[in-house]
């Protein structure tokens, strides 16, 4: 089966511009998560969708970040306007069940989008 | 407070030797899960192994094993017979409570396998 797909893989934008990241989860996975790793720091949770609904968005840093999940399929994460501190790697993950165990029921991550704001 | 602590920023290991990556965690929840992920230079996060808090035995997956010491709140990853392809960053992560789906990650440990 196809894995979690993220694009673009890299994005370089100027401060103040808008960037939209996309994540296509594994087909049938109701749960979709966004994480990010700012350079040199831990990977941090951003938010969790169950189908098209936001289950938990406690990790969203501020209102410059907007996540959507159209029809419970793919998800987008828009940063507008981008700031220098938004640079990092943004990961998407999906799961079949709420990650109760590892393996097939655990989280499958995409390869990430490396965002550089200059 | 830091929930996952990985104290080794980087490690070198000789090919075919075993390496232990440290991970300690902090939670007051009796039900939790611990994960290890590998991130090679290509960027993807690859699931390696999982340990549930109620699991009686240490998890094993091929060359990966998890040394789970619940009282000490540690979940160290052991990679046996290291291969050059094991060179990567390794992350320890935890999920707390049955209804809390987000993962808390450690800072990661970079492993470099030498020929």
Short mmCIF file of C-alpha atoms in Angstrom, two decimals:
data_model
loop_
_atom_site.label_atom_id
_atom_site.label_comp_id
_atom_site.label_asym_id
_atom_site.label_seq_id
_atom_site.Cartn_x
_atom_site.Cartn_y
_atom_site.Cartn_z
CA UNK A 1 0.00 0.00 0.00
CA UNK A 2 1.13 3.56 -0.57
CA UNK A 3 2.57 5.31 2.47
CA UNK A 4 1.97 8.79 3.77
CA UNK A 5 2.90 11.27 1.08
CA UNK A 6 3.94 14.82 1.72
CA UNK A 7 4.75 17.58 -0.71
CA UNK A 8 6.61 19.57 -1.43
CA UNK A 9 9.64 17.85 0.02
CA UNK A 10 11.41 21.20 0.25
CA UNK A 11 10.20 24.77 0.19
CA UNK A 12 12.17 27.97 0.43
CA UNK A 13 10.12 31.13 0.83
CA UNK A 14 10.68 34.68 1.89
CA UNK A 15 9.47 36.04 5.18
CA UNK A 16 5.94 37.29 4.84
CA UNK A 17 4.98 34.91 2.06
CA UNK A 18 2.45 32.12 2.25
CA UNK A 19 3.21 28.44 2.01
CA UNK A 20 0.87 25.48 1.88
CA UNK A 21 2.03 22.02 2.79
CA UNK A 22 0.07 18.97 1.78
CA UNK A 23 -0.24 15.52 3.30
CA UNK A 24 -1.93 12.49 1.77
CA UNK A 25 -2.44 9.87 4.47
CA UNK A 26 -2.72 6.15 3.97
CA UNK A 27 -6.09 5.38 2.46
CA UNK A 28 -8.60 4.51 5.15
CA UNK A 29 -6.69 6.11 7.99
CA UNK A 30 -9.13 8.33 9.82
CA UNK A 31 -6.46 9.82 12.06
CA UNK A 32 -4.04 12.37 10.66
CA UNK A 33 -1.42 14.26 12.62
CA UNK A 34 0.91 17.14 11.95
CA UNK A 35 4.24 17.51 13.75
CA UNK A 36 7.19 19.77 13.21
CA UNK A 37 10.82 19.83 14.15
CA UNK A 38 12.42 23.20 14.42
CA UNK A 39 16.17 22.99 13.91
CA UNK A 40 17.96 21.45 16.87
CA UNK A 41 14.82 20.90 18.90
CA UNK A 42 12.41 18.09 19.58
CA UNK A 43 9.67 17.04 17.24
CA UNK A 44 6.54 18.76 18.46
CA UNK A 45 2.90 17.85 17.96
CA UNK A 46 0.83 20.42 16.10
CA UNK A 47 -2.61 18.93 15.64
CA UNK A 48 -4.72 15.84 15.14
CA UNK A 49 -7.62 15.26 12.77
CA UNK A 50 -10.19 12.53 13.04
CA UNK A 51 -11.62 12.40 9.55
CA UNK A 52 -12.31 16.05 8.71
CA UNK A 53 -12.65 17.23 12.31
CA UNK A 54 -9.90 18.76 14.41
CA UNK A 55 -9.62 16.55 17.46
CA UNK A 56 -6.75 18.38 19.10
CA UNK A 57 -5.02 21.51 17.89
CA UNK A 58 -3.27 22.33 21.12
CA UNK A 59 0.13 22.35 19.48
CA UNK A 60 -0.59 24.95 16.81
CA UNK A 61 1.85 27.77 17.56
CA UNK A 62 -0.32 30.73 16.57
CA UNK A 63 -3.04 31.91 14.23
CA UNK A 64 -0.64 32.15 11.31
CA UNK A 65 -1.04 28.40 10.97
CA UNK A 66 -4.20 26.97 9.45
CA UNK A 67 -4.80 23.27 8.94
CA UNK A 68 -7.62 21.72 6.99
CA UNK A 69 -8.61 18.26 5.99
CA UNK A 70 -10.94 18.19 3.05
CA UNK A 71 -13.53 15.45 3.18
CA UNK A 72 -11.42 13.49 5.62
CA UNK A 73 -8.83 12.68 2.99
CA UNK A 74 -5.75 14.80 2.38
CA UNK A 75 -4.76 17.63 4.67
CA UNK A 76 -3.12 20.99 4.11
CA UNK A 77 -1.17 23.14 6.51
CA UNK A 78 -0.95 26.77 5.51
CA UNK A 79 1.46 29.23 7.06
CA UNK A 80 0.51 32.85 6.39
CA UNK A 81 2.52 35.01 6.72
CA UNK A 82 5.63 32.91 7.24
CA UNK A 83 8.21 34.03 9.77
CA UNK A 84 11.84 33.02 10.14
CA UNK A 85 11.10 30.87 13.20
CA UNK A 86 8.73 28.74 11.16
CA UNK A 87 11.69 27.10 9.43
CA UNK A 88 11.94 23.41 10.15
CA UNK A 89 10.71 20.04 9.03
CA UNK A 90 6.98 19.44 9.04
CA UNK A 91 5.89 15.83 9.39
CA UNK A 92 2.54 14.30 8.74
CA UNK A 93 1.47 10.95 10.15
CA UNK A 94 -1.63 8.86 9.91
CA UNK A 95 -3.04 5.94 11.85
CA UNK A 96 -5.82 3.44 11.50
CA UNK A 97 -6.75 3.34 15.15
CA UNK A 98 -5.63 5.96 17.68
CA UNK A 99 -2.15 4.52 17.92
CA UNK A 100 -3.07 1.96 20.52
CA UNK A 101 -0.15 -0.21 19.63
CA UNK A 102 2.81 -0.08 17.39
CA UNK A 103 3.20 -1.80 14.09
CA UNK A 104 0.18 -1.82 11.82
CA UNK A 105 -1.92 0.11 14.31
CA UNK A 106 0.70 2.65 15.04
CA UNK A 107 1.60 5.83 13.32
CA UNK A 108 2.99 5.95 9.80
CA UNK A 109 4.96 9.06 9.06
CA UNK A 110 5.63 10.79 5.80
CA UNK A 111 9.07 11.95 4.73
CA UNK A 112 8.39 15.49 5.83
CA UNK A 113 8.51 18.89 4.20
CA UNK A 114 11.61 20.93 4.89
CA UNK A 115 10.52 24.56 5.09
CA UNK A 116 13.10 27.32 4.99
CA UNK A 117 11.98 30.89 5.53
CA UNK A 118 14.57 33.47 4.50
CA UNK B 1 8.67 19.41 31.83
CA UNK B 2 10.47 17.20 29.39
CA UNK B 3 8.54 13.98 28.87
CA UNK B 4 11.16 12.12 26.87
CA UNK B 5 14.87 12.50 27.48
CA UNK B 6 17.54 11.21 25.17
CA UNK B 7 20.88 12.15 26.68
CA UNK B 8 23.14 11.02 23.84
CA UNK B 9 23.25 13.56 21.00
CA UNK B 10 25.55 11.35 18.94
CA UNK B 11 27.19 7.95 19.03
CA UNK B 12 29.72 6.04 17.00
CA UNK B 13 29.59 2.29 16.73
CA UNK B 14 31.72 -0.23 14.90
CA UNK B 15 30.02 -2.35 12.29
CA UNK B 16 28.74 -5.67 13.67
CA UNK B 17 28.78 -4.42 17.23
CA UNK B 18 25.74 -3.71 19.39
CA UNK B 19 24.73 -0.22 20.44
CA UNK B 20 22.36 0.95 23.16
CA UNK B 21 20.44 4.19 22.83
CA UNK B 22 19.14 5.65 26.06
CA UNK B 23 15.63 6.92 26.61
CA UNK B 24 13.98 7.94 29.84
CA UNK B 25 10.44 9.15 30.13
CA UNK B 26 8.24 10.96 32.57
CA UNK B 27 4.57 10.23 33.02
CA UNK B 28 2.11 9.70 35.83
CA UNK B 29 -0.29 7.85 33.58
CA UNK B 30 -0.34 4.07 34.18
CA UNK B 31 -1.23 3.40 30.54
CA UNK B 32 1.24 4.56 27.94
CA UNK B 33 3.13 3.39 24.91
CA UNK B 34 6.72 3.87 23.94
CA UNK B 35 7.97 4.01 20.37
CA UNK B 36 11.30 4.15 18.63
CA UNK B 37 11.68 5.67 15.18
CA UNK B 38 14.61 5.82 12.79
CA UNK B 39 15.19 8.80 10.56
CA UNK B 40 17.82 8.22 7.88
CA UNK B 41 19.31 11.05 5.87
CA UNK B 42 16.49 10.71 3.34
CA UNK B 43 14.14 12.14 5.95
CA UNK B 44 11.38 9.61 6.43
CA UNK B 45 10.44 8.48 9.91
CA UNK B 46 10.55 4.71 10.09
CA UNK B 47 8.79 2.88 12.91
CA UNK B 48 11.10 0.38 14.62
CA UNK B 49 9.59 -0.99 17.78
CA UNK B 50 6.83 -0.48 20.32
CA UNK B 51 6.48 -1.23 24.04
CA UNK B 52 3.22 -0.94 25.93
CA UNK B 53 3.29 -0.07 29.60
CA UNK B 54 1.46 -3.26 30.51
CA UNK B 55 3.54 -5.54 28.32
CA UNK B 56 5.21 -8.19 30.45
CA UNK B 57 8.07 -8.86 28.10
CA UNK B 58 10.55 -6.59 26.41
CA UNK B 59 9.68 -5.94 22.80
CA UNK B 60 11.88 -7.33 20.06
CA UNK B 61 11.82 -6.79 16.30
CA UNK B 62 14.63 -8.48 14.43
CA UNK B 63 17.88 -6.77 15.40
CA UNK B 64 16.02 -4.26 17.55
CA UNK B 65 15.13 -4.88 21.14
CA UNK B 66 13.80 -2.62 23.81
CA UNK B 67 15.20 -2.80 27.33
CA UNK B 68 12.13 -1.70 29.25
CA UNK B 69 12.72 -0.90 32.91
CA UNK B 70 9.41 0.40 34.13
CA UNK B 71 10.44 1.29 37.67
CA UNK B 72 13.31 3.36 36.32
CA UNK B 73 11.14 4.78 33.53
CA UNK B 74 13.62 3.86 30.90
CA UNK B 75 13.13 2.32 27.47
CA UNK B 76 16.51 1.88 25.89
CA UNK B 77 16.83 0.68 22.32
CA UNK B 78 19.41 -1.98 21.58
CA UNK B 79 20.54 -2.49 18.01
CA UNK B 80 22.50 -5.70 17.63
CA UNK B 81 25.03 -6.47 14.90
CA UNK B 82 25.11 -2.89 13.60
CA UNK B 83 25.15 -2.34 9.87
CA UNK B 84 26.24 0.65 7.85
CA UNK B 85 22.61 1.23 6.95
CA UNK B 86 21.81 1.78 10.61
CA UNK B 87 23.49 5.17 10.47
CA UNK B 88 20.61 7.55 11.14
CA UNK B 89 18.90 9.64 13.76
CA UNK B 90 16.84 7.70 16.30
CA UNK B 91 13.91 9.12 18.18
CA UNK B 92 12.20 7.81 21.28
CA UNK B 93 8.55 8.79 21.64
CA UNK B 94 5.69 8.25 24.07
CA UNK B 95 1.94 8.27 23.87
CA UNK B 96 0.12 8.73 27.15
CA UNK B 97 -3.37 7.55 28.02
CA UNK B 98 -5.73 5.62 25.77
CA UNK B 99 -7.46 8.74 24.50
CA UNK B 100 -4.49 11.02 24.01
CA UNK B 101 -3.16 10.34 20.58
CA UNK B 102 -0.27 12.71 20.28
CA UNK B 103 3.31 11.59 20.61
CA UNK B 104 5.95 13.29 22.70
CA UNK B 105 9.41 12.97 21.22
CA UNK B 106 12.91 13.10 22.58
CA UNK B 107 15.63 15.21 20.99
CA UNK B 108 17.04 12.23 19.12
CA UNK B 109 20.37 10.44 18.97
CA UNK B 110 22.50 10.37 15.85
CA UNK B 111 24.15 7.01 15.29
CA UNK B 112 27.09 6.64 12.95
CA UNK B 113 28.19 3.13 12.10
CA UNK B 114 31.84 2.80 11.13
CA UNK B 115 33.15 0.09 8.79
#
